[in-house]
Coordinates of C-alpha atoms in Angstrom, one line a residue:
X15 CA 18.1 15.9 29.6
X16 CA 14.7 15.8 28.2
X17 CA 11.7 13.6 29.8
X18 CA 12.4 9.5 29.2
X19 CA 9.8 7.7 27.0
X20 CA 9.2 3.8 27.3
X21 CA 8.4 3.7 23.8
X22 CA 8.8 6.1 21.2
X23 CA 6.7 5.8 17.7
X24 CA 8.0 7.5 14.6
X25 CA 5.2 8.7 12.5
X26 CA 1.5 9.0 11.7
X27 CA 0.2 6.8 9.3
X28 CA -1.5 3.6 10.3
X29 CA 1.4 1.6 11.4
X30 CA 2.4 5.0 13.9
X31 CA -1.0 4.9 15.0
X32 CA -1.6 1.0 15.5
X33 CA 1.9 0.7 16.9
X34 CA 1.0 3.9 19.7
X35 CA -2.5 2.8 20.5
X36 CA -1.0 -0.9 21.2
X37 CA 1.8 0.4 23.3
X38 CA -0.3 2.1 25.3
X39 CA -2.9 -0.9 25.8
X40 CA 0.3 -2.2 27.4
X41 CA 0.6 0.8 30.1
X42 CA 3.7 1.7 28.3
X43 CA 4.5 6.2 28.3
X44 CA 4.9 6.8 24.3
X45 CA 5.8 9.4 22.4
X46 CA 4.0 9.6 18.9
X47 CA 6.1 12.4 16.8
X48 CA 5.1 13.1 13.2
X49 CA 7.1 14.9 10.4
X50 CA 4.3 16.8 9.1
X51 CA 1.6 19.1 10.4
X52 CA -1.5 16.5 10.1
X53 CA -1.6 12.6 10.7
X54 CA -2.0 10.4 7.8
X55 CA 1.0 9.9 6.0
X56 CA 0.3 8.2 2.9
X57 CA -1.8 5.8 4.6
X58 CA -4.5 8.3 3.7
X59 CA -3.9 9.0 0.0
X60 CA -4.3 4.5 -0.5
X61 CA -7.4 3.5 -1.9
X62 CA -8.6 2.7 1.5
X63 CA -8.4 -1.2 1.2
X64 CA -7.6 -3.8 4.2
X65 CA -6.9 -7.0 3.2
X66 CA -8.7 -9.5 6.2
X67 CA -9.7 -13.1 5.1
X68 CA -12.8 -14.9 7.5
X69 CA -14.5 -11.7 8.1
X70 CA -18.0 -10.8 9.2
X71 CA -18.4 -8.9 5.3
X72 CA -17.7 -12.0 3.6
X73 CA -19.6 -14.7 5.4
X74 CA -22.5 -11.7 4.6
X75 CA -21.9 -11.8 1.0
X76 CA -21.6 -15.7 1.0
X77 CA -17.8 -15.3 0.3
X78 CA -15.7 -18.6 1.8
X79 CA -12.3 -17.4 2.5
X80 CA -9.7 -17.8 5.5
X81 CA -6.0 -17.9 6.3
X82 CA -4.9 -20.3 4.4
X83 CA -6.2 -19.0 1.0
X84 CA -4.9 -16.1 1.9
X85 CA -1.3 -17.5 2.5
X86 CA -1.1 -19.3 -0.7
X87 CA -2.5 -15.9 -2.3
X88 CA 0.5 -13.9 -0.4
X89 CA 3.4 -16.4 -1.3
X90 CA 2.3 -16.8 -5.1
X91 CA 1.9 -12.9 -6.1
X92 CA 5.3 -12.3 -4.0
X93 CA 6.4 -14.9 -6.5
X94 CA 7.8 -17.3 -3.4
X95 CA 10.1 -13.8 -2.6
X96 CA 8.2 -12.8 0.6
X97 CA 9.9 -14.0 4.1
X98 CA 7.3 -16.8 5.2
X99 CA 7.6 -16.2 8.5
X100 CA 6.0 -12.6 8.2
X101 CA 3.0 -14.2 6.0
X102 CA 2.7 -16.7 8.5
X103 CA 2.6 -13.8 11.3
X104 CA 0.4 -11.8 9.0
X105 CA -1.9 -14.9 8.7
X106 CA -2.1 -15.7 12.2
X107 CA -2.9 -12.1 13.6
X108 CA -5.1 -11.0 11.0
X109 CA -8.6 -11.9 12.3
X110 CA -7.4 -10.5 16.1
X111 CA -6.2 -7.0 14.3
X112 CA -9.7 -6.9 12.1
X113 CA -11.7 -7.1 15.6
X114 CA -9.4 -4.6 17.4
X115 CA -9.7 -2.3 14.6
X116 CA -13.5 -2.7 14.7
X117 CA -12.6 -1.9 18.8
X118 CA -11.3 0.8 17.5
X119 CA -13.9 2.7 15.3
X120 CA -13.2 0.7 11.9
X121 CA -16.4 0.3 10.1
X122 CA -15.2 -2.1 7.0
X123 CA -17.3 -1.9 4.2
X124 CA -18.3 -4.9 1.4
X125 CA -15.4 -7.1 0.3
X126 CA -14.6 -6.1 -3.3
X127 CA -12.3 -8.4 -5.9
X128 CA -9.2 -7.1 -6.6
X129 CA -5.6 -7.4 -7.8
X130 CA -3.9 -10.8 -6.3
X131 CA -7.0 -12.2 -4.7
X132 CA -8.7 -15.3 -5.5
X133 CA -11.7 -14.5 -4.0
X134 CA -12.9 -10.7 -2.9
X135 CA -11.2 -9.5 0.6
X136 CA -10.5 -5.9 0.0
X137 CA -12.6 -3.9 2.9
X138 CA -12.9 -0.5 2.4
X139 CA -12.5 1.2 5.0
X140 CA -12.1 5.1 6.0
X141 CA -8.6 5.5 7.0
X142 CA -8.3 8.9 7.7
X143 CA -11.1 8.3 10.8
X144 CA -9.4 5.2 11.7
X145 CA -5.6 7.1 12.3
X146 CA -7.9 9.8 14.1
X147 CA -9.7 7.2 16.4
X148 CA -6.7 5.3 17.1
X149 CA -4.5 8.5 18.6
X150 CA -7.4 9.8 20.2
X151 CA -7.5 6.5 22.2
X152 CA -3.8 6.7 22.6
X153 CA -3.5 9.9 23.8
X154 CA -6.7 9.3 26.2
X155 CA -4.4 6.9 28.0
X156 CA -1.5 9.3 28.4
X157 CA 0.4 9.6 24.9
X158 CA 2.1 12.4 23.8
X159 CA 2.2 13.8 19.9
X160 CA 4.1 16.3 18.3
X161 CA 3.6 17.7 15.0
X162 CA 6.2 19.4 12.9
X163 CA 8.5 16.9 14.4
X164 CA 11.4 15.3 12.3
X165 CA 13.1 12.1 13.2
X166 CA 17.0 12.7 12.4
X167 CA 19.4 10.1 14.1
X168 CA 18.7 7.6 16.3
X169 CA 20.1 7.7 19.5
X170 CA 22.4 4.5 20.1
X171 CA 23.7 3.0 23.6
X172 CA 26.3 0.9 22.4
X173 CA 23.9 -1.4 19.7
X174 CA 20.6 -0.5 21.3
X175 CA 18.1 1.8 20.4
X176 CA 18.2 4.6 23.8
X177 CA 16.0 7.2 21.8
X178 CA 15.8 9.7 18.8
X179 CA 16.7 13.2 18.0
X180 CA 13.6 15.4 17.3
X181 CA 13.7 18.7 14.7
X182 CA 10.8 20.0 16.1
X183 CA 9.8 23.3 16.2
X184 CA 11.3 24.4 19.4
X185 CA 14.3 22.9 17.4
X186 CA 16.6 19.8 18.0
X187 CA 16.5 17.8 21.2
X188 CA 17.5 14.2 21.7
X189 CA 14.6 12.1 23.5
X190 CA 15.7 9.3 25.4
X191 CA 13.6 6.0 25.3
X192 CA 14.2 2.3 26.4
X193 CA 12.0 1.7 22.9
X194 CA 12.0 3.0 19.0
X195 CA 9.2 2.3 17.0
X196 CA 9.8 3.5 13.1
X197 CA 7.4 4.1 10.8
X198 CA 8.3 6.8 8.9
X199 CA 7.2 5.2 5.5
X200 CA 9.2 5.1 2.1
X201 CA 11.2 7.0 0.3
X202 CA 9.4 7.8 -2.6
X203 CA 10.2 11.7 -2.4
X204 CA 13.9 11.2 -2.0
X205 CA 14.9 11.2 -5.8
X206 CA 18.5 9.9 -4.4
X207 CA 17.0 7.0 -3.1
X208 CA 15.3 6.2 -5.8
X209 CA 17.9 6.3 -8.8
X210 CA 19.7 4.3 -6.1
X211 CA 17.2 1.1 -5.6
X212 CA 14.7 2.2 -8.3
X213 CA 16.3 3.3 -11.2
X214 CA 13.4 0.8 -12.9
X215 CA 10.7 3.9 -11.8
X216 CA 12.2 7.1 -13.7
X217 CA 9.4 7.2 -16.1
X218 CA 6.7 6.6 -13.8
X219 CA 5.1 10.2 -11.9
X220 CA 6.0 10.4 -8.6
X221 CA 3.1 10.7 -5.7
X222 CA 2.8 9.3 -2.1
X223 CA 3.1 11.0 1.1
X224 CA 5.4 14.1 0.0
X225 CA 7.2 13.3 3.9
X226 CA 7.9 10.1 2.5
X227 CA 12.1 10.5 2.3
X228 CA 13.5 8.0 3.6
X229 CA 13.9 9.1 7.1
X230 CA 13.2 5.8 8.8
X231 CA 15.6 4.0 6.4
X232 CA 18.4 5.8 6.8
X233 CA 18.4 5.7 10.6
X234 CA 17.8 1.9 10.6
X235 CA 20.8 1.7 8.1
X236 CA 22.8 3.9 10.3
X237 CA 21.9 1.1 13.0
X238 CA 23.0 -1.7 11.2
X239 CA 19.7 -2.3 9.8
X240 CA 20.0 -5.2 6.6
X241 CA 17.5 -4.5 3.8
X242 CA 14.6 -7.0 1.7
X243 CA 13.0 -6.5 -1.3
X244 CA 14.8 -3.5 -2.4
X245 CA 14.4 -4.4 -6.3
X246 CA 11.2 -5.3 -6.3
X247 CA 10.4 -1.4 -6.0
X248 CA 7.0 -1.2 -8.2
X249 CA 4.6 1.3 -9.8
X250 CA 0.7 1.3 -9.9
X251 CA -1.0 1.7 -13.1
X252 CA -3.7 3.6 -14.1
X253 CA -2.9 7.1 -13.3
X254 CA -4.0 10.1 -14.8
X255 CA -0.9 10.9 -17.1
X256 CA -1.2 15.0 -16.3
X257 CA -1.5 16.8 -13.8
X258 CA -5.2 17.3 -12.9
X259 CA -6.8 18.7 -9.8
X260 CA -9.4 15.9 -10.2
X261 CA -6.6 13.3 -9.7
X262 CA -6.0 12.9 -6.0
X263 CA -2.9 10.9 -5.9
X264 CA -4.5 7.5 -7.5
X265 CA -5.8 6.3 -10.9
X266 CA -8.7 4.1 -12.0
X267 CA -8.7 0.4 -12.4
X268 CA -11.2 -0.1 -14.9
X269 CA -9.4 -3.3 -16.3
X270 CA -10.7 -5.1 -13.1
X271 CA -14.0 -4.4 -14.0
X272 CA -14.2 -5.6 -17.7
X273 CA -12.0 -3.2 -20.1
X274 CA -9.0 -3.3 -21.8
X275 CA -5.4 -1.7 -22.2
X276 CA -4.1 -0.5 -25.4
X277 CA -0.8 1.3 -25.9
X278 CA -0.4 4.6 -28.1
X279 CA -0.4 2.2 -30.9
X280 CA -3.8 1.1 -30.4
X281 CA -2.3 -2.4 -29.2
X282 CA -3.2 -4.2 -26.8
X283 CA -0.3 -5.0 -24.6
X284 CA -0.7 -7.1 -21.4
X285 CA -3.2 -9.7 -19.8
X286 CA -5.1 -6.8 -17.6
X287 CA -5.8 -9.2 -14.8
X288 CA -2.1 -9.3 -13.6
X289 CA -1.6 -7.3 -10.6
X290 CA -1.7 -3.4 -11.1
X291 CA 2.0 -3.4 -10.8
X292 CA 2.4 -5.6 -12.6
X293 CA 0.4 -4.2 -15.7
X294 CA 2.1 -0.7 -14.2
X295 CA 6.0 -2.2 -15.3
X296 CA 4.2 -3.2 -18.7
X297 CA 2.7 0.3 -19.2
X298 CA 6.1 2.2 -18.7
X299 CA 7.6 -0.4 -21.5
X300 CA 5.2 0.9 -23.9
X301 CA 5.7 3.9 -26.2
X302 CA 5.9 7.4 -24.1
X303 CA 4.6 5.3 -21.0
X304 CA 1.0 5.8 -22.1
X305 CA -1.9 3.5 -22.0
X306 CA -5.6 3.9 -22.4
X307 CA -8.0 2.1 -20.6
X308 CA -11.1 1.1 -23.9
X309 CA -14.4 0.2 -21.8
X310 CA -18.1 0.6 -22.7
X311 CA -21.3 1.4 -20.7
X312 CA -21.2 -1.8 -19.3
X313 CA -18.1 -1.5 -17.3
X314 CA -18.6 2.5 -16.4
X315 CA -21.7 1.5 -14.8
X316 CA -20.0 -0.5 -12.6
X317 CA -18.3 2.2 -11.2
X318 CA -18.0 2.2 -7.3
X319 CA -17.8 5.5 -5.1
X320 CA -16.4 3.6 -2.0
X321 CA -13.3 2.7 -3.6
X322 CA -11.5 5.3 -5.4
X323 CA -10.2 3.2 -7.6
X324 CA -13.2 1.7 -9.2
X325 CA -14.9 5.2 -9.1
X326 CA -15.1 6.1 -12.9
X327 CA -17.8 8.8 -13.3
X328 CA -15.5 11.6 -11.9
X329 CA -13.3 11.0 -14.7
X330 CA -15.4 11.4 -17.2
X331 CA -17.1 14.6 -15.7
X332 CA -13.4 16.1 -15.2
X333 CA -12.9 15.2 -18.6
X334 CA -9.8 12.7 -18.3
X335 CA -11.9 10.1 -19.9
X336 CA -13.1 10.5 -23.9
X337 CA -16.5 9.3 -24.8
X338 CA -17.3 8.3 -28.7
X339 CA -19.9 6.8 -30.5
X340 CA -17.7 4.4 -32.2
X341 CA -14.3 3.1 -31.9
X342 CA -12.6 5.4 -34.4
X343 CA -14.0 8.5 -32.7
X344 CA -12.6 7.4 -30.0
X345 CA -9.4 6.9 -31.2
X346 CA -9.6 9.9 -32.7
X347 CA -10.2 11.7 -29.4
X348 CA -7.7 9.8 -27.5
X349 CA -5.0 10.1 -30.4
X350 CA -4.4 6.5 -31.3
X351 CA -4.9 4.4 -34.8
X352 CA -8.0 3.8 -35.8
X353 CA -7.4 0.6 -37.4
X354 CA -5.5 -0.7 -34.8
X355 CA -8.3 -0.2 -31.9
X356 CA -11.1 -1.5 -33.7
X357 CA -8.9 -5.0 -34.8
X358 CA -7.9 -5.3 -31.3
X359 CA -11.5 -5.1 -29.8
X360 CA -13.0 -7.0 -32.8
X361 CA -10.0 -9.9 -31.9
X362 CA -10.8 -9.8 -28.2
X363 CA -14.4 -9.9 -28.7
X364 CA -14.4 -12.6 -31.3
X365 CA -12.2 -14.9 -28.8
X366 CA -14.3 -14.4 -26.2
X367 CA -17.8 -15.3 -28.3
X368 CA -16.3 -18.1 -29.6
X369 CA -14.8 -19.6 -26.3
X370 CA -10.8 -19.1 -27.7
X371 CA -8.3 -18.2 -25.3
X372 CA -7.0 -15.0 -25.0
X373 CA -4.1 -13.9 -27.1
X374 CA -2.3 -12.7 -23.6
X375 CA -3.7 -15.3 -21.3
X376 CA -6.4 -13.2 -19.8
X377 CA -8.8 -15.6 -18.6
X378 CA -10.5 -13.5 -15.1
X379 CA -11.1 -9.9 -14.6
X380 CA -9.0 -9.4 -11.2
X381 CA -6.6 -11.9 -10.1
X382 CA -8.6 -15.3 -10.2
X383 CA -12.3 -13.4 -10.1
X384 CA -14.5 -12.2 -12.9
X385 CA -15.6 -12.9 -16.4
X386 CA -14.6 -11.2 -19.1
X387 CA -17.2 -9.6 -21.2
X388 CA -17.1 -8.1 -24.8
X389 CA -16.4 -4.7 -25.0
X390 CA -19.9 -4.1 -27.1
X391 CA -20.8 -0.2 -27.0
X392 CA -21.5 2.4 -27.9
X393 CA -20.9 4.3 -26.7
X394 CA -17.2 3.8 -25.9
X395 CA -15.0 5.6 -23.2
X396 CA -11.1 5.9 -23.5
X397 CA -9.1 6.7 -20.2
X398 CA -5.3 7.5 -20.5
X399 CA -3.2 6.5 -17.7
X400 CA 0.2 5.8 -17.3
X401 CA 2.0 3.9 -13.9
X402 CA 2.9 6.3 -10.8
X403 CA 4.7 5.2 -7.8
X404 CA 2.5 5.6 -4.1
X405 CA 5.0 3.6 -2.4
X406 CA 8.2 1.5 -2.3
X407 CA 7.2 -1.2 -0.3
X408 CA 10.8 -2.2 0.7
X409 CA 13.3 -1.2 3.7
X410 CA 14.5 -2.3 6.9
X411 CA 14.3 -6.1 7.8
X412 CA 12.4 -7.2 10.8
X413 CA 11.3 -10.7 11.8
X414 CA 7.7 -11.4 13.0
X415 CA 8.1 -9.6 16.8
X416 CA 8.4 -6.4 14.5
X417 CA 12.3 -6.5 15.7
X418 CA 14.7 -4.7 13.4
X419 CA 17.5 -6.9 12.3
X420 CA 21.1 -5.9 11.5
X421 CA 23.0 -7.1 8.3
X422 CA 24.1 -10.3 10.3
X423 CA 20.3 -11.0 11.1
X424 CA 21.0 -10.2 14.2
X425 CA 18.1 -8.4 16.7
X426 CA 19.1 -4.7 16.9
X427 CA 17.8 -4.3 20.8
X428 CA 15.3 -1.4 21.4
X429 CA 14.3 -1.2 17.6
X430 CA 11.2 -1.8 16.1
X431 CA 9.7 -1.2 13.1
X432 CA 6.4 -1.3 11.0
X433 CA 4.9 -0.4 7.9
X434 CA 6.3 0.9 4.4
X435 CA 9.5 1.0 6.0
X436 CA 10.1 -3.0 6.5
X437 CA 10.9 -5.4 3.4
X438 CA 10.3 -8.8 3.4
X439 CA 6.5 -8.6 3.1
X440 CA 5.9 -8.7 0.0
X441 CA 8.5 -10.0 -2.0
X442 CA 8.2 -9.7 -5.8
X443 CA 4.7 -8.5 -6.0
X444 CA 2.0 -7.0 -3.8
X445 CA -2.0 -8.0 -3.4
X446 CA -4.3 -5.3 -3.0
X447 CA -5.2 -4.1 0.9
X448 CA -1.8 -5.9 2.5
X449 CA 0.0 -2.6 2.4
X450 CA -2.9 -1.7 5.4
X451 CA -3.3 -4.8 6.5
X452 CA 0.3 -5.2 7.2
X453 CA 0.8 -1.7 9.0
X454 CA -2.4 -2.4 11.2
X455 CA -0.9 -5.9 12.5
X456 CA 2.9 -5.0 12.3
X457 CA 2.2 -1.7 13.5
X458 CA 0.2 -3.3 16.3
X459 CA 2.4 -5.9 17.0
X460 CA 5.2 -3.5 17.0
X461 CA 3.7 -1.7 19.7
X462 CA 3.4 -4.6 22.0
X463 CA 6.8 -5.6 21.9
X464 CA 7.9 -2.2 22.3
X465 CA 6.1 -1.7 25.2
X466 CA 7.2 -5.0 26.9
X467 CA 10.7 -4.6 26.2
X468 CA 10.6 -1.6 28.2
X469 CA 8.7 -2.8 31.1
X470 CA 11.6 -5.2 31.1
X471 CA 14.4 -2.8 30.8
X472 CA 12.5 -0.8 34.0
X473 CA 12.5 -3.8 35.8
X474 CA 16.0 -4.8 35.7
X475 CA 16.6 -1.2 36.2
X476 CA 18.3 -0.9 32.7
X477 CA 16.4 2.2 31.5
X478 CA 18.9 3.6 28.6
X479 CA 20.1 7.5 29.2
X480 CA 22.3 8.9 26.7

């Protein structure tokens, strides 16, 4: 029989490592085991944005923002999809998890604008040394990790959660806990999955944690686990269309930041202050998948090495991006019609000097932020990019106590989850830094009630053996 755990976690990412560090704040014995060699998951491949409204960064940049902005922002982009009572949850913990993180070693850089927000609340912040500072604290008071250690079947007592089986690298041995924590992420490397609830996603390149495969999912399901949001599985656009060692898992979003999307065609094809998935579904509806992201000096000088999505200089020096001095050398370069490119910027420029809307409704930048400004070179830059999916945002359905449910909606006693695993977040759409955001609180509250379940399994003597 091996040694029992109050609380179990299931992966490393930032959900694992909220949901461990938490636990252990409670004085619960926990058990963090991750698939792969390293911590991160594909926490640390994101862009690095957190998603806080009321913050310390915004009051300094004279940005007024709080809760209930950030609510409405939450319930419109999930297109009134989302679960409320999660929002509400993610709402209400939010300012508490930004100062525990800031406990913790976070150091949150300026707000920027981005996709889904009506004002700027996207933090940057280093992830990678966040994960790190929140497992060193959690294994200063007494946690356990194993690496190289695979999550196979849950371990059931009747309907409750009583522990996991580990593939580790002694092999398989079943580790018995009065609490289950997963957050094991997507499933974005499981092409069965995917054809299954994403069949929407063929065209778009596949990236993300490469543990990402389900794992987590399939146990919960094996529980009883019900699902949320399983067809609102998106893609991100702005991708690198090729595989490029300059890439790094993530595109550019120069949109935001004053250019413009044109097909293979040289069309224009989509209001480019939508959210990125958004614009990503849009972009895989176009000819071969392609896009190409039309900007001028003004919007490359805008670029931003903090947040690797607004970081446009390295493209151009890998050479992903074209440079012209006019529009039909760039179109030349990039491989689209001349004609076509220079009457779409000459239309999108002449609307905006003559105060006409825009022939797709674009009226802001990102989300309800920004200007738009002529695209005036030269010179000009092109950047192709097509829509690849990070994450599936989708999964197992919990209520706001992090509990897993069952089919019925029923509590599934012992379970918890957190992360890219749960649904009912984000509903139909997703705004920028919430992926984050939500596995900090979620992951943190999921800890907590971890923990106290199984202080009050030992103290009605009801710790689970199987």
């Amino acid at each position: 029989m091996s040694e029992h755990y109050d609380v179990v976690v299931l992966g490393g990412g930032l959900a694992g490592a909220a949901a461990a560090a938490q636990a252990t704040e409670e004085g619960a014995r926990v058990l963090l085991a991750e698939k792969r060699a390293v911590l991160g998951g594909s926490s640390v491949l994101s862009a690095g944005l957190t998603a806080f409204a009321g913050t310390d960064e915004q009051r300094a940049a004279g940005i007024d923002d709080g809760p209930d902005l950030l609510r409405g922002d939450l319930v419109e982009v999930g297109a009134h999809r989302p679960d409320e009572s999660l929002i509400d949850t993610y709402c209400a913990e939010q300012t508490g998890t930004y100062h525990w993180l800031r406990s913790h070693g976070a150091v949150f850089g300026a707000p920027r604008a981005a996709s889904g927000q009506s004002v700027p609340r996207s933090h940057p912040v280093d992830v990678a040394a966040l994960i790190d500072s929140l497992t060193r604290r959690a294994r200063a008071r007494g946690a356990e990790l194993r690496h190289r250690s695979r999550a196979r079947r849950l371990l059931m007592d009747g309907d409750h959660a009583a522990g996991v089986s580990l593939d580790g690298p002694g092999g398989v041995s079943e580790v018995p806990a009065s609490a289950v924590v997963i957050a094991t992420g997507g499933f974005v490397r499981n092409p069965r999955l995917l054809a299954a609830f994403a069949p929407a996603m063929e065209r778009a390149l596949k990236a993300g944690g490469d543990a990402n495969t389900g794992d987590g999912l399939l146990m919960g399901c094996k529980a009883g686990a019900g699902l949320a949001d399983m067809p609102y599985v998106k893609g991100t656009f702005g991708i690198f269309p090729w595989p490029s060692p300059a890439e790094g898992g993530h595109g550019i979003l120069a949109v935001y930041k004053g250019a413009i999307a044109v097909n293979g065609e040289g069309h224009r094809f989509v209001d480019e202050s939508r959210p990125y998935k958004e614009i990503g579904d849009a972009c895989l509806a176009q000819p071969e998948g392609i896009a190409f992201q039309i900007m001028d000096d003004s919007v490359l000088a805008q670029t931003d090495p903090e947040v690797a999505i607004y970081d446009f200089a390295p493209r151009l020096a890998a050479g992903q991006a074209r440079r012209a001095d006019t529009l039909a050398g760039l179109a030349d370069a990039l491989g689209i019609p001349a004609d076509a490119l220079e009457a779409g910027v000459a239309d999108y420029n002449g609307r905006l000097e003559r105060g006409e809307p825009d022939a797709f409704g674009r009226a802001t930048l990102s989300g309800g932020v920004g200007t738009p400004r002529p695209i005036q070179g030269p010179p000009y830059y092109g950047y192709p990019c097509t829509t690849v999916l990070l994450s599936t945002y989708c999964g197992l359905t919990v209520d706001p106590a992090a509990h897993v449910l069952d089919v019925f909606g029923e509590t599934i006693p012992g379970l918890y989850a957190a992360g890219e695993v749960t649904g009912g977040f984000h509903g139909a759409g997703y705004v920028t830094g919430t992926s984050l955001g939500k596995s900090a609180i979620f992951g943190r509250i999921a800890g907590r009630e971890a923990a106290r379940h199984a202080a009050r399994a030992t103290t009605r003597g009801e710790a689970r053996h199987v």
